[in-house]
């Protein structure tokens, strides 16, 4: 039992666990659940008090909008306007690790806290079967940022969630390690598609579907989607990126054929590296505050998303 009086339940990945998680969500409680990307911290997106609890539990700034998860493309029409090239991308990549920033449906049911006062909402249809079961069983859209204290390393296992949020949330639905291991790619529209955050769907796949390059959001623009804070995904230990050598006292998070304390992928597989990134940062963080050096990561495919997370993790702390 925490000082807050909440005992966080660990729920099993079966019908009973899903039913319990759905009951808690419908009652306005917070439940963490797995997606193919990372574990989300779920709340009923139509319930102001439930959504407010997300910001409280994470210590998340209220100006930072949330992603809303729904079980199907058809369910999007209840909360947002999906048409044109956005619909084309949704049909190509949903369910999957792509989030689209869409106009809010006029008069829709979402809490205004979800969109942080913006006229748009970030929406995703996750591919993880347990997430799908939970969304179908709950029957309401679920707001779910990553299930970690704001700005810290994202969780790719149920234990990561418990390490950061035990005592602050009602339950975690344990579905094992997340397959992708990085948050979703986020695309907005202005009105042409704009890459707002690289992630679990490689940018090259989106550009192939679009038939050409996608614009990238300017860093000077304001926050209009999740995952855009300059300092984010951070361990306690300082990070040094693109390290060709290791300085005395540093621990190496390697990539490729290098001797390292932990190696994201000795074979140089970017998909494997993405799946290991947050888990290995958690392990290094638990091992002390000695600085972490990180091997260079190729900046293509999943490497683009890995480098985005590492740059934010290494940024000066607010």
PDB file of C-alpha atoms in Angstrom:
ATOM      1  CA  UNK A   1       0.000   0.000   0.000  1.00  0.00           C
ATOM      2  CA  UNK A   2       1.418   3.391  -0.993  1.00  0.00           C
ATOM      3  CA  UNK A   3       1.269   6.640   0.913  1.00  0.00           C
ATOM      4  CA  UNK A   4      -1.507   7.617  -1.503  1.00  0.00           C
ATOM      5  CA  UNK A   5      -3.565   4.638  -0.328  1.00  0.00           C
ATOM      6  CA  UNK A   6      -3.597   2.894  -3.718  1.00  0.00           C
ATOM      7  CA  UNK A   7      -2.591  -0.735  -4.001  1.00  0.00           C
ATOM      8  CA  UNK A   8      -1.671  -1.350  -7.637  1.00  0.00           C
ATOM      9  CA  UNK A   9      -3.003  -4.678  -8.898  1.00  0.00           C
ATOM     10  CA  UNK A  10      -1.134  -6.812 -11.438  1.00  0.00           C
ATOM     11  CA  UNK A  11      -3.684  -8.381 -13.778  1.00  0.00           C
ATOM     12  CA  UNK A  12      -3.120 -11.467 -15.910  1.00  0.00           C
ATOM     13  CA  UNK A  13      -3.428 -11.532 -19.696  1.00  0.00           C
ATOM     14  CA  UNK A  14      -6.652 -13.542 -19.788  1.00  0.00           C
ATOM     15  CA  UNK A  15     -10.400 -12.901 -19.915  1.00  0.00           C
ATOM     16  CA  UNK A  16     -10.585 -12.306 -16.159  1.00  0.00           C
ATOM     17  CA  UNK A  17      -7.731  -9.805 -16.244  1.00  0.00           C
ATOM     18  CA  UNK A  18      -9.219  -7.926 -19.195  1.00  0.00           C
ATOM     19  CA  UNK A  19     -12.651  -7.837 -17.527  1.00  0.00           C
ATOM     20  CA  UNK A  20     -11.176  -6.452 -14.310  1.00  0.00           C
ATOM     21  CA  UNK A  21      -9.176  -3.835 -16.223  1.00  0.00           C
ATOM     22  CA  UNK A  22     -12.279  -2.786 -18.171  1.00  0.00           C
ATOM     23  CA  UNK A  23     -14.328  -2.480 -14.971  1.00  0.00           C
ATOM     24  CA  UNK A  24     -11.665  -0.265 -13.403  1.00  0.00           C
ATOM     25  CA  UNK A  25     -11.433   1.963 -16.484  1.00  0.00           C
ATOM     26  CA  UNK A  26     -15.190   2.401 -16.676  1.00  0.00           C
ATOM     27  CA  UNK A  27     -15.152   3.366 -12.978  1.00  0.00           C
ATOM     28  CA  UNK A  28     -12.684   6.178 -13.709  1.00  0.00           C
ATOM     29  CA  UNK A  29      -9.514   4.472 -12.474  1.00  0.00           C
ATOM     30  CA  UNK A  30      -6.109   4.352 -14.210  1.00  0.00           C
ATOM     31  CA  UNK A  31      -4.975   1.064 -15.750  1.00  0.00           C
ATOM     32  CA  UNK A  32      -1.731   0.432 -17.603  1.00  0.00           C
ATOM     33  CA  UNK A  33      -1.909  -1.959 -20.543  1.00  0.00           C
ATOM     34  CA  UNK A  34       0.467  -3.215 -23.218  1.00  0.00           C
ATOM     35  CA  UNK A  35       0.484  -2.147 -26.837  1.00  0.00           C
ATOM     36  CA  UNK A  36       2.908  -3.257 -29.515  1.00  0.00           C
ATOM     37  CA  UNK A  37       4.875  -0.023 -28.903  1.00  0.00           C
ATOM     38  CA  UNK A  38       5.102   0.568 -25.129  1.00  0.00           C
ATOM     39  CA  UNK A  39       2.813   0.196 -22.108  1.00  0.00           C
ATOM     40  CA  UNK A  40       0.134   2.905 -22.004  1.00  0.00           C
ATOM     41  CA  UNK A  41      -1.444   4.513 -18.951  1.00  0.00           C
ATOM     42  CA  UNK A  42      -5.133   4.260 -19.747  1.00  0.00           C
ATOM     43  CA  UNK A  43      -8.126   6.305 -18.606  1.00  0.00           C
ATOM     44  CA  UNK A  44     -11.643   6.759 -19.957  1.00  0.00           C
ATOM     45  CA  UNK A  45     -11.093   9.570 -22.477  1.00  0.00           C
ATOM     46  CA  UNK A  46     -14.651  10.821 -21.995  1.00  0.00           C
ATOM     47  CA  UNK A  47     -14.259  11.272 -18.217  1.00  0.00           C
ATOM     48  CA  UNK A  48     -12.697  14.592 -17.122  1.00  0.00           C
ATOM     49  CA  UNK A  49     -11.715  13.323 -13.679  1.00  0.00           C
ATOM     50  CA  UNK A  50     -10.173  10.128 -15.036  1.00  0.00           C
ATOM     51  CA  UNK A  51      -8.110  12.024 -17.625  1.00  0.00           C
ATOM     52  CA  UNK A  52      -6.983  14.513 -14.979  1.00  0.00           C
ATOM     53  CA  UNK A  53      -5.660  11.567 -12.948  1.00  0.00           C
ATOM     54  CA  UNK A  54      -3.280  10.706 -15.826  1.00  0.00           C
ATOM     55  CA  UNK A  55      -1.603  14.104 -15.554  1.00  0.00           C
ATOM     56  CA  UNK A  56      -1.469  13.796 -11.764  1.00  0.00           C
ATOM     57  CA  UNK A  57      -0.023  10.261 -11.739  1.00  0.00           C
ATOM     58  CA  UNK A  58       2.631  11.021 -14.362  1.00  0.00           C
ATOM     59  CA  UNK A  59       3.433  14.566 -13.263  1.00  0.00           C
ATOM     60  CA  UNK A  60       2.678  15.470 -16.888  1.00  0.00           C
ATOM     61  CA  UNK A  61       2.239  19.097 -18.003  1.00  0.00           C
ATOM     62  CA  UNK A  62      -1.407  19.856 -18.831  1.00  0.00           C
ATOM     63  CA  UNK A  63      -0.367  21.506 -22.124  1.00  0.00           C
ATOM     64  CA  UNK A  64       0.946  18.163 -23.422  1.00  0.00           C
ATOM     65  CA  UNK A  65      -1.914  16.398 -25.291  1.00  0.00           C
ATOM     66  CA  UNK A  66      -2.687  12.684 -25.035  1.00  0.00           C
ATOM     67  CA  UNK A  67      -3.167   9.891 -27.581  1.00  0.00           C
ATOM     68  CA  UNK A  68      -6.617   8.321 -27.659  1.00  0.00           C
ATOM     69  CA  UNK A  69      -6.802   4.597 -28.432  1.00  0.00           C
ATOM     70  CA  UNK A  70      -9.781   2.979 -30.138  1.00  0.00           C
ATOM     71  CA  UNK A  71     -10.258  -0.621 -31.339  1.00  0.00           C
ATOM     72  CA  UNK A  72     -11.031   0.005 -35.009  1.00  0.00           C
ATOM     73  CA  UNK A  73     -11.015   2.478 -37.850  1.00  0.00           C
ATOM     74  CA  UNK A  74     -14.817   2.670 -37.648  1.00  0.00           C
ATOM     75  CA  UNK A  75     -14.623   3.756 -34.002  1.00  0.00           C
ATOM     76  CA  UNK A  76     -12.578   6.830 -34.955  1.00  0.00           C
ATOM     77  CA  UNK A  77     -15.665   8.514 -36.426  1.00  0.00           C
ATOM     78  CA  UNK A  78     -17.119   8.888 -32.908  1.00  0.00           C
ATOM     79  CA  UNK A  79     -14.308  11.199 -31.811  1.00  0.00           C
ATOM     80  CA  UNK A  80     -12.552  12.678 -34.871  1.00  0.00           C
ATOM     81  CA  UNK A  81     -12.843  13.528 -38.551  1.00  0.00           C
ATOM     82  CA  UNK A  82     -10.958  11.003 -40.683  1.00  0.00           C
ATOM     83  CA  UNK A  83     -10.879  11.688 -44.417  1.00  0.00           C
ATOM     84  CA  UNK A  84      -8.618  12.293 -47.409  1.00  0.00           C
ATOM     85  CA  UNK A  85      -4.952  11.349 -47.111  1.00  0.00           C
ATOM     86  CA  UNK A  86      -5.387  10.726 -43.374  1.00  0.00           C
ATOM     87  CA  UNK A  87      -7.922   8.025 -44.198  1.00  0.00           C
ATOM     88  CA  UNK A  88      -5.515   6.562 -46.758  1.00  0.00           C
ATOM     89  CA  UNK A  89      -2.776   6.276 -44.118  1.00  0.00           C
ATOM     90  CA  UNK A  90      -5.197   4.820 -41.581  1.00  0.00           C
ATOM     91  CA  UNK A  91      -6.312   2.157 -44.035  1.00  0.00           C
ATOM     92  CA  UNK A  92      -2.692   1.346 -44.873  1.00  0.00           C
ATOM     93  CA  UNK A  93      -1.273   1.127 -41.337  1.00  0.00           C
ATOM     94  CA  UNK A  94      -4.040   0.560 -38.776  1.00  0.00           C
ATOM     95  CA  UNK A  95      -4.003  -1.339 -36.559  1.00  0.00           C
ATOM     96  CA  UNK A  96      -0.365  -0.533 -35.937  1.00  0.00           C
ATOM     97  CA  UNK A  97       2.240   1.876 -34.502  1.00  0.00           C
ATOM     98  CA  UNK A  98       0.954   5.024 -36.246  1.00  0.00           C
ATOM     99  CA  UNK A  99      -0.812   7.940 -34.547  1.00  0.00           C
ATOM    100  CA  UNK A 100      -2.717  10.488 -36.637  1.00  0.00           C
ATOM    101  CA  UNK A 101      -3.529  14.000 -35.406  1.00  0.00           C
ATOM    102  CA  UNK A 102      -7.062  14.638 -36.641  1.00  0.00           C
ATOM    103  CA  UNK A 103      -9.717  17.355 -36.294  1.00  0.00           C
ATOM    104  CA  UNK A 104     -11.963  16.766 -33.301  1.00  0.00           C
ATOM    105  CA  UNK A 105     -15.504  15.672 -34.105  1.00  0.00           C
ATOM    106  CA  UNK A 106     -17.784  18.640 -33.340  1.00  0.00           C
ATOM    107  CA  UNK A 107     -19.802  17.845 -30.233  1.00  0.00           C
ATOM    108  CA  UNK A 108     -17.840  14.640 -29.666  1.00  0.00           C
ATOM    109  CA  UNK A 109     -17.588  12.925 -26.286  1.00  0.00           C
ATOM    110  CA  UNK A 110     -13.903  13.448 -25.432  1.00  0.00           C
ATOM    111  CA  UNK A 111     -12.754  15.352 -22.365  1.00  0.00           C
ATOM    112  CA  UNK A 112     -11.195  18.684 -23.340  1.00  0.00           C
ATOM    113  CA  UNK A 113      -8.149  17.714 -21.251  1.00  0.00           C
ATOM    114  CA  UNK A 114      -7.242  15.046 -23.826  1.00  0.00           C
ATOM    115  CA  UNK A 115      -6.485  17.570 -26.555  1.00  0.00           C
ATOM    116  CA  UNK A 116      -5.018  20.241 -24.219  1.00  0.00           C
ATOM    117  CA  UNK A 117      -7.453  22.778 -25.665  1.00  0.00           C
ATOM    118  CA  UNK A 118      -6.411  22.182 -29.273  1.00  0.00           C
ATOM    119  CA  UNK A 119      -8.966  21.621 -32.073  1.00  0.00           C
ATOM    120  CA  UNK A 120      -7.274  18.309 -32.907  1.00  0.00           C
ATOM    121  CA  UNK A 121      -6.846  14.939 -31.228  1.00  0.00           C
ATOM    122  CA  UNK A 122      -4.126  12.300 -31.592  1.00  0.00           C
ATOM    123  CA  UNK A 123      -5.696   8.902 -32.396  1.00  0.00           C
ATOM    124  CA  UNK A 124      -4.320   5.374 -32.738  1.00  0.00           C
ATOM    125  CA  UNK A 125      -5.666   1.870 -33.339  1.00  0.00           C
ATOM    126  CA  UNK A 126      -3.150  -0.440 -31.610  1.00  0.00           C
ATOM    127  CA  UNK A 127      -2.312  -3.858 -33.025  1.00  0.00           C
ATOM    128  CA  UNK A 128      -1.575  -5.650 -29.736  1.00  0.00           C
ATOM    129  CA  UNK A 129      -4.267  -8.338 -29.232  1.00  0.00           C
ATOM    130  CA  UNK A 130      -4.552  -7.637 -25.496  1.00  0.00           C
ATOM    131  CA  UNK A 131      -5.018  -3.925 -26.139  1.00  0.00           C
ATOM    132  CA  UNK A 132      -7.632  -4.768 -28.751  1.00  0.00           C
ATOM    133  CA  UNK A 133      -9.490  -7.006 -26.281  1.00  0.00           C
ATOM    134  CA  UNK A 134      -9.387  -4.338 -23.601  1.00  0.00           C
ATOM    135  CA  UNK A 135     -10.649  -1.576 -25.895  1.00  0.00           C
ATOM    136  CA  UNK A 136     -13.497  -3.747 -27.187  1.00  0.00           C
ATOM    137  CA  UNK A 137     -14.459  -4.864 -23.681  1.00  0.00           C
ATOM    138  CA  UNK A 138     -14.299  -1.393 -22.147  1.00  0.00           C
ATOM    139  CA  UNK A 139     -16.412   0.142 -24.903  1.00  0.00           C
ATOM    140  CA  UNK A 140     -15.068   3.699 -24.551  1.00  0.00           C
ATOM    141  CA  UNK A 141     -12.100   5.488 -26.128  1.00  0.00           C
ATOM    142  CA  UNK A 142      -9.056   5.245 -23.886  1.00  0.00           C
ATOM    143  CA  UNK A 143      -6.567   8.082 -23.434  1.00  0.00           C
ATOM    144  CA  UNK A 144      -3.171   6.503 -22.873  1.00  0.00           C
ATOM    145  CA  UNK A 145       0.247   8.165 -22.848  1.00  0.00           C
ATOM    146  CA  UNK A 146       3.226   5.996 -21.938  1.00  0.00           C
ATOM    147  CA  UNK A 147       2.930   4.563 -18.418  1.00  0.00           C
ATOM    148  CA  UNK A 148       5.935   6.253 -16.797  1.00  0.00           C
ATOM    149  CA  UNK A 149       6.619   9.385 -14.769  1.00  0.00           C
ATOM    150  CA  UNK A 150       6.702  12.307 -17.192  1.00  0.00           C
ATOM    151  CA  UNK A 151      10.037  12.757 -18.924  1.00  0.00           C
ATOM    152  CA  UNK A 152      11.472   9.433 -17.774  1.00  0.00           C
ATOM    153  CA  UNK A 153      12.283   6.215 -19.663  1.00  0.00           C
ATOM    154  CA  UNK A 154       9.234   4.687 -21.324  1.00  0.00           C
ATOM    155  CA  UNK A 155       8.054   1.253 -20.119  1.00  0.00           C
ATOM    156  CA  UNK A 156       8.280  -1.830 -22.318  1.00  0.00           C
ATOM    157  CA  UNK A 157       7.377  -4.342 -19.562  1.00  0.00           C
ATOM    158  CA  UNK A 158       4.821  -4.417 -16.743  1.00  0.00           C
ATOM    159  CA  UNK A 159       7.663  -4.290 -14.208  1.00  0.00           C
ATOM    160  CA  UNK A 160       8.875  -1.002 -15.715  1.00  0.00           C
ATOM    161  CA  UNK A 161       5.378   0.376 -15.109  1.00  0.00           C
ATOM    162  CA  UNK A 162       5.359  -0.806 -11.497  1.00  0.00           C
ATOM    163  CA  UNK A 163       8.840   0.587 -10.891  1.00  0.00           C
ATOM    164  CA  UNK A 164       7.636   4.070 -11.859  1.00  0.00           C
ATOM    165  CA  UNK A 165       3.934   4.201 -10.984  1.00  0.00           C
ATOM    166  CA  UNK A 166       3.154   1.573  -8.334  1.00  0.00           C
ATOM    167  CA  UNK A 167       0.898   3.170  -5.736  1.00  0.00           C
ATOM    168  CA  UNK A 168      -0.303   5.854  -8.160  1.00  0.00           C
ATOM    169  CA  UNK A 169      -2.486   3.728 -10.453  1.00  0.00           C
ATOM    170  CA  UNK A 170      -5.132   1.070  -9.939  1.00  0.00           C
ATOM    171  CA  UNK A 171      -3.655  -1.748 -12.021  1.00  0.00           C
ATOM    172  CA  UNK A 172      -1.325  -2.930 -14.739  1.00  0.00           C
ATOM    173  CA  UNK A 173      -2.418  -5.568 -17.245  1.00  0.00           C
ATOM    174  CA  UNK A 174       0.677  -7.717 -17.789  1.00  0.00           C
ATOM    175  CA  UNK A 175       1.023  -8.751 -21.424  1.00  0.00           C
ATOM    176  CA  UNK A 176       4.773  -9.385 -21.397  1.00  0.00           C
ATOM    177  CA  UNK A 177       7.416  -7.342 -23.242  1.00  0.00           C
ATOM    178  CA  UNK A 178       6.298  -4.985 -26.004  1.00  0.00           C
ATOM    179  CA  UNK A 179       7.313  -6.178 -29.458  1.00  0.00           C
ATOM    180  CA  UNK A 180       8.200  -2.822 -31.064  1.00  0.00           C
ATOM    181  CA  UNK A 181       9.523  -1.128 -27.925  1.00  0.00           C
ATOM    182  CA  UNK A 182       9.301   2.485 -29.169  1.00  0.00           C
ATOM    183  CA  UNK A 183       6.300   4.798 -29.168  1.00  0.00           C
ATOM    184  CA  UNK A 184       4.193   5.240 -32.273  1.00  0.00           C
ATOM    185  CA  UNK A 185       5.101   7.447 -35.205  1.00  0.00           C
ATOM    186  CA  UNK A 186       2.944  10.600 -35.188  1.00  0.00           C
ATOM    187  CA  UNK A 187       1.716  12.304 -38.362  1.00  0.00           C
ATOM    188  CA  UNK A 188      -0.261  15.544 -38.493  1.00  0.00           C
ATOM    189  CA  UNK A 189      -1.795  17.427 -41.414  1.00  0.00           C
ATOM    190  CA  UNK A 190      -1.225  21.084 -42.334  1.00  0.00           C
ATOM    191  CA  UNK A 191      -3.096  20.254 -44.618  1.00  0.00           C
ATOM    192  CA  UNK A 192      -0.422  18.023 -46.199  1.00  0.00           C
ATOM    193  CA  UNK A 193       1.033  15.249 -44.014  1.00  0.00           C
ATOM    194  CA  UNK A 194       3.744  16.353 -41.544  1.00  0.00           C
ATOM    195  CA  UNK A 195       5.961  14.072 -39.478  1.00  0.00           C
ATOM    196  CA  UNK A 196       5.565  15.179 -35.859  1.00  0.00           C
ATOM    197  CA  UNK A 197       7.455  12.306 -34.185  1.00  0.00           C
ATOM    198  CA  UNK A 198       9.363   9.366 -35.665  1.00  0.00           C
ATOM    199  CA  UNK A 199       8.509   6.080 -34.010  1.00  0.00           C
ATOM    200  CA  UNK A 200       7.556   2.443 -34.408  1.00  0.00           C
ATOM    201  CA  UNK A 201       6.461   2.797 -38.039  1.00  0.00           C
ATOM    202  CA  UNK A 202       9.489   3.729 -40.172  1.00  0.00           C
ATOM    203  CA  UNK A 203       9.174   7.028 -42.023  1.00  0.00           C
ATOM    204  CA  UNK A 204      10.198   5.243 -45.220  1.00  0.00           C
ATOM    205  CA  UNK A 205       7.025   3.113 -45.053  1.00  0.00           C
ATOM    206  CA  UNK A 206       4.866   6.236 -44.766  1.00  0.00           C
ATOM    207  CA  UNK A 207       6.648   7.905 -47.655  1.00  0.00           C
ATOM    208  CA  UNK A 208       6.166   4.801 -49.780  1.00  0.00           C
ATOM    209  CA  UNK A 209       2.422   4.929 -49.055  1.00  0.00           C
ATOM    210  CA  UNK A 210       2.299   8.652 -49.835  1.00  0.00           C
ATOM    211  CA  UNK A 211       4.314   8.262 -53.017  1.00  0.00           C
ATOM    212  CA  UNK A 212       6.837  10.907 -51.964  1.00  0.00           C
ATOM    213  CA  UNK A 213       8.674  12.551 -49.058  1.00  0.00           C
ATOM    214  CA  UNK A 214       6.873  13.768 -45.949  1.00  0.00           C
ATOM    215  CA  UNK A 215       7.590  17.173 -44.434  1.00  0.00           C
ATOM    216  CA  UNK A 216       9.062  17.317 -40.931  1.00  0.00           C
ATOM    217  CA  UNK A 217       7.718  19.591 -38.222  1.00  0.00           C
ATOM    218  CA  UNK A 218       9.920  22.570 -37.405  1.00  0.00           C
ATOM    219  CA  UNK A 219      11.337  22.372 -33.882  1.00  0.00           C
ATOM    220  CA  UNK A 220      10.402  26.018 -33.254  1.00  0.00           C
ATOM    221  CA  UNK A 221       6.692  25.250 -33.615  1.00  0.00           C
ATOM    222  CA  UNK A 222       4.561  24.885 -30.502  1.00  0.00           C
ATOM    223  CA  UNK A 223       3.516  21.561 -28.989  1.00  0.00           C
ATOM    224  CA  UNK A 224       0.576  20.165 -30.974  1.00  0.00           C
ATOM    225  CA  UNK A 225       0.974  16.433 -30.348  1.00  0.00           C
ATOM    226  CA  UNK A 226       2.422  14.101 -27.700  1.00  0.00           C
ATOM    227  CA  UNK A 227       6.136  13.341 -27.483  1.00  0.00           C
ATOM    228  CA  UNK A 228       7.472  16.766 -28.472  1.00  0.00           C
ATOM    229  CA  UNK A 229       9.077  17.945 -25.234  1.00  0.00           C
ATOM    230  CA  UNK A 230      12.792  18.615 -25.749  1.00  0.00           C
ATOM    231  CA  UNK A 231      13.792  16.641 -22.641  1.00  0.00           C
ATOM    232  CA  UNK A 232      12.054  13.295 -22.460  1.00  0.00           C
ATOM    233  CA  UNK A 233      12.642   9.526 -22.050  1.00  0.00           C
ATOM    234  CA  UNK A 234      15.496  10.371 -19.656  1.00  0.00           C
ATOM    235  CA  UNK A 235      17.404   8.118 -17.223  1.00  0.00           C
ATOM    236  CA  UNK A 236      18.996   9.566 -14.084  1.00  0.00           C
ATOM    237  CA  UNK A 237      22.469   9.058 -15.537  1.00  0.00           C
ATOM    238  CA  UNK A 238      23.762  11.549 -18.138  1.00  0.00           C
ATOM    239  CA  UNK A 239      23.998  10.293 -21.725  1.00  0.00           C
ATOM    240  CA  UNK A 240      26.703  10.979 -24.302  1.00  0.00           C
ATOM    241  CA  UNK A 241      25.660  10.117 -27.841  1.00  0.00           C
ATOM    242  CA  UNK A 242      27.573   8.971 -30.950  1.00  0.00           C
ATOM    243  CA  UNK A 243      30.394   7.652 -28.798  1.00  0.00           C
ATOM    244  CA  UNK A 244      33.179   6.071 -30.870  1.00  0.00           C
ATOM    245  CA  UNK A 245      35.246   5.486 -27.712  1.00  0.00           C
ATOM    246  CA  UNK A 246      34.409   5.123 -24.028  1.00  0.00           C
ATOM    247  CA  UNK A 247      35.696   7.646 -21.503  1.00  0.00           C
ATOM    248  CA  UNK A 248      36.920   6.491 -18.064  1.00  0.00           C
ATOM    249  CA  UNK A 249      33.989   5.833 -15.740  1.00  0.00           C
ATOM    250  CA  UNK A 250      31.418   5.558 -18.521  1.00  0.00           C
ATOM    251  CA  UNK A 251      29.221   2.578 -19.317  1.00  0.00           C
ATOM    252  CA  UNK A 252      28.642   1.793 -22.984  1.00  0.00           C
ATOM    253  CA  UNK A 253      25.256   1.140 -24.541  1.00  0.00           C
ATOM    254  CA  UNK A 254      26.522  -0.403 -27.734  1.00  0.00           C
ATOM    255  CA  UNK A 255      25.274  -1.102 -31.231  1.00  0.00           C
ATOM    256  CA  UNK A 256      26.914  -3.415 -33.723  1.00  0.00           C
ATOM    257  CA  UNK A 257      30.228  -5.186 -33.327  1.00  0.00           C
ATOM    258  CA  UNK A 258      31.523  -3.441 -30.195  1.00  0.00           C
ATOM    259  CA  UNK A 259      32.246  -4.643 -26.673  1.00  0.00           C
ATOM    260  CA  UNK A 260      29.697  -2.974 -24.411  1.00  0.00           C
ATOM    261  CA  UNK A 261      28.045  -3.169 -21.008  1.00  0.00           C
ATOM    262  CA  UNK A 262      24.806  -3.763 -22.912  1.00  0.00           C
ATOM    263  CA  UNK A 263      24.478  -4.021 -26.695  1.00  0.00           C
ATOM    264  CA  UNK A 264      21.221  -3.001 -28.386  1.00  0.00           C
ATOM    265  CA  UNK A 265      21.984  -5.327 -31.295  1.00  0.00           C
ATOM    266  CA  UNK A 266      25.397  -6.941 -31.803  1.00  0.00           C
ATOM    267  CA  UNK A 267      24.369  -7.783 -35.383  1.00  0.00           C
ATOM    268  CA  UNK A 268      23.358  -4.194 -36.170  1.00  0.00           C
ATOM    269  CA  UNK A 269      19.624  -4.940 -36.493  1.00  0.00           C
ATOM    270  CA  UNK A 270      17.719  -1.668 -35.968  1.00  0.00           C
ATOM    271  CA  UNK A 271      14.417  -3.429 -35.230  1.00  0.00           C
ATOM    272  CA  UNK A 272      16.086  -5.448 -32.466  1.00  0.00           C
ATOM    273  CA  UNK A 273      17.764  -2.284 -31.180  1.00  0.00           C
ATOM    274  CA  UNK A 274      14.442  -0.446 -30.991  1.00  0.00           C
ATOM    275  CA  UNK A 275      12.832  -3.289 -29.064  1.00  0.00           C
ATOM    276  CA  UNK A 276      15.733  -3.289 -26.568  1.00  0.00           C
ATOM    277  CA  UNK A 277      16.248   0.477 -26.156  1.00  0.00           C
ATOM    278  CA  UNK A 278      14.023   1.359 -23.202  1.00  0.00           C
ATOM    279  CA  UNK A 279      14.583  -1.946 -21.421  1.00  0.00           C
ATOM    280  CA  UNK A 280      18.351  -1.519 -21.585  1.00  0.00           C
ATOM    281  CA  UNK A 281      18.147   2.119 -20.444  1.00  0.00           C
ATOM    282  CA  UNK A 282      16.102   0.929 -17.467  1.00  0.00           C
ATOM    283  CA  UNK A 283      18.770  -1.686 -16.661  1.00  0.00           C
ATOM    284  CA  UNK A 284      21.620   0.810 -16.900  1.00  0.00           C
ATOM    285  CA  UNK A 285      19.655   3.334 -14.833  1.00  0.00           C
ATOM    286  CA  UNK A 286      19.138   0.722 -12.106  1.00  0.00           C
ATOM    287  CA  UNK A 287      22.888   0.043 -12.082  1.00  0.00           C
ATOM    288  CA  UNK A 288      23.943   3.481 -10.825  1.00  0.00           C
ATOM    289  CA  UNK A 289      24.483   7.062 -11.940  1.00  0.00           C
ATOM    290  CA  UNK A 290      27.746   6.617 -13.861  1.00  0.00           C
ATOM    291  CA  UNK A 291      27.531   8.321 -17.276  1.00  0.00           C
ATOM    292  CA  UNK A 292      26.269   6.297 -20.222  1.00  0.00           C
ATOM    293  CA  UNK A 293      27.967   6.490 -23.617  1.00  0.00           C
ATOM    294  CA  UNK A 294      25.915   5.372 -26.610  1.00  0.00           C
ATOM    295  CA  UNK A 295      27.346   4.012 -29.834  1.00  0.00           C
ATOM    296  CA  UNK A 296      26.391   5.748 -33.102  1.00  0.00           C
ATOM    297  CA  UNK A 297      23.047   4.549 -34.478  1.00  0.00           C
ATOM    298  CA  UNK A 298      22.367   4.710 -38.249  1.00  0.00           C
ATOM    299  CA  UNK A 299      19.758   7.411 -38.891  1.00  0.00           C
ATOM    300  CA  UNK A 300      17.400   5.508 -41.163  1.00  0.00           C
ATOM    301  CA  UNK A 301      14.487   3.121 -40.688  1.00  0.00           C
ATOM    302  CA  UNK A 302      13.907   2.467 -36.990  1.00  0.00           C
ATOM    303  CA  UNK A 303      17.238   4.191 -36.318  1.00  0.00           C
ATOM    304  CA  UNK A 304      15.599   7.550 -36.915  1.00  0.00           C
ATOM    305  CA  UNK A 305      13.171   6.943 -34.045  1.00  0.00           C
ATOM    306  CA  UNK A 306      15.919   5.520 -31.801  1.00  0.00           C
ATOM    307  CA  UNK A 307      18.039   8.633 -32.352  1.00  0.00           C
ATOM    308  CA  UNK A 308      15.057  10.891 -31.661  1.00  0.00           C
ATOM    309  CA  UNK A 309      14.532   9.220 -28.267  1.00  0.00           C
ATOM    310  CA  UNK A 310      18.243   9.301 -27.435  1.00  0.00           C
ATOM    311  CA  UNK A 311      18.555  13.012 -28.292  1.00  0.00           C
ATOM    312  CA  UNK A 312      15.631  13.831 -26.000  1.00  0.00           C
ATOM    313  CA  UNK A 313      17.032  11.572 -23.261  1.00  0.00           C
ATOM    314  CA  UNK A 314      20.379  13.363 -23.476  1.00  0.00           C
ATOM    315  CA  UNK A 315      18.917  16.901 -23.603  1.00  0.00           C
ATOM    316  CA  UNK A 316      19.400  19.302 -20.661  1.00  0.00           C
ATOM    317  CA  UNK A 317      16.794  18.606 -17.978  1.00  0.00           C
ATOM    318  CA  UNK A 318      14.110  21.190 -17.364  1.00  0.00           C
TER     319      UNK A 318
END
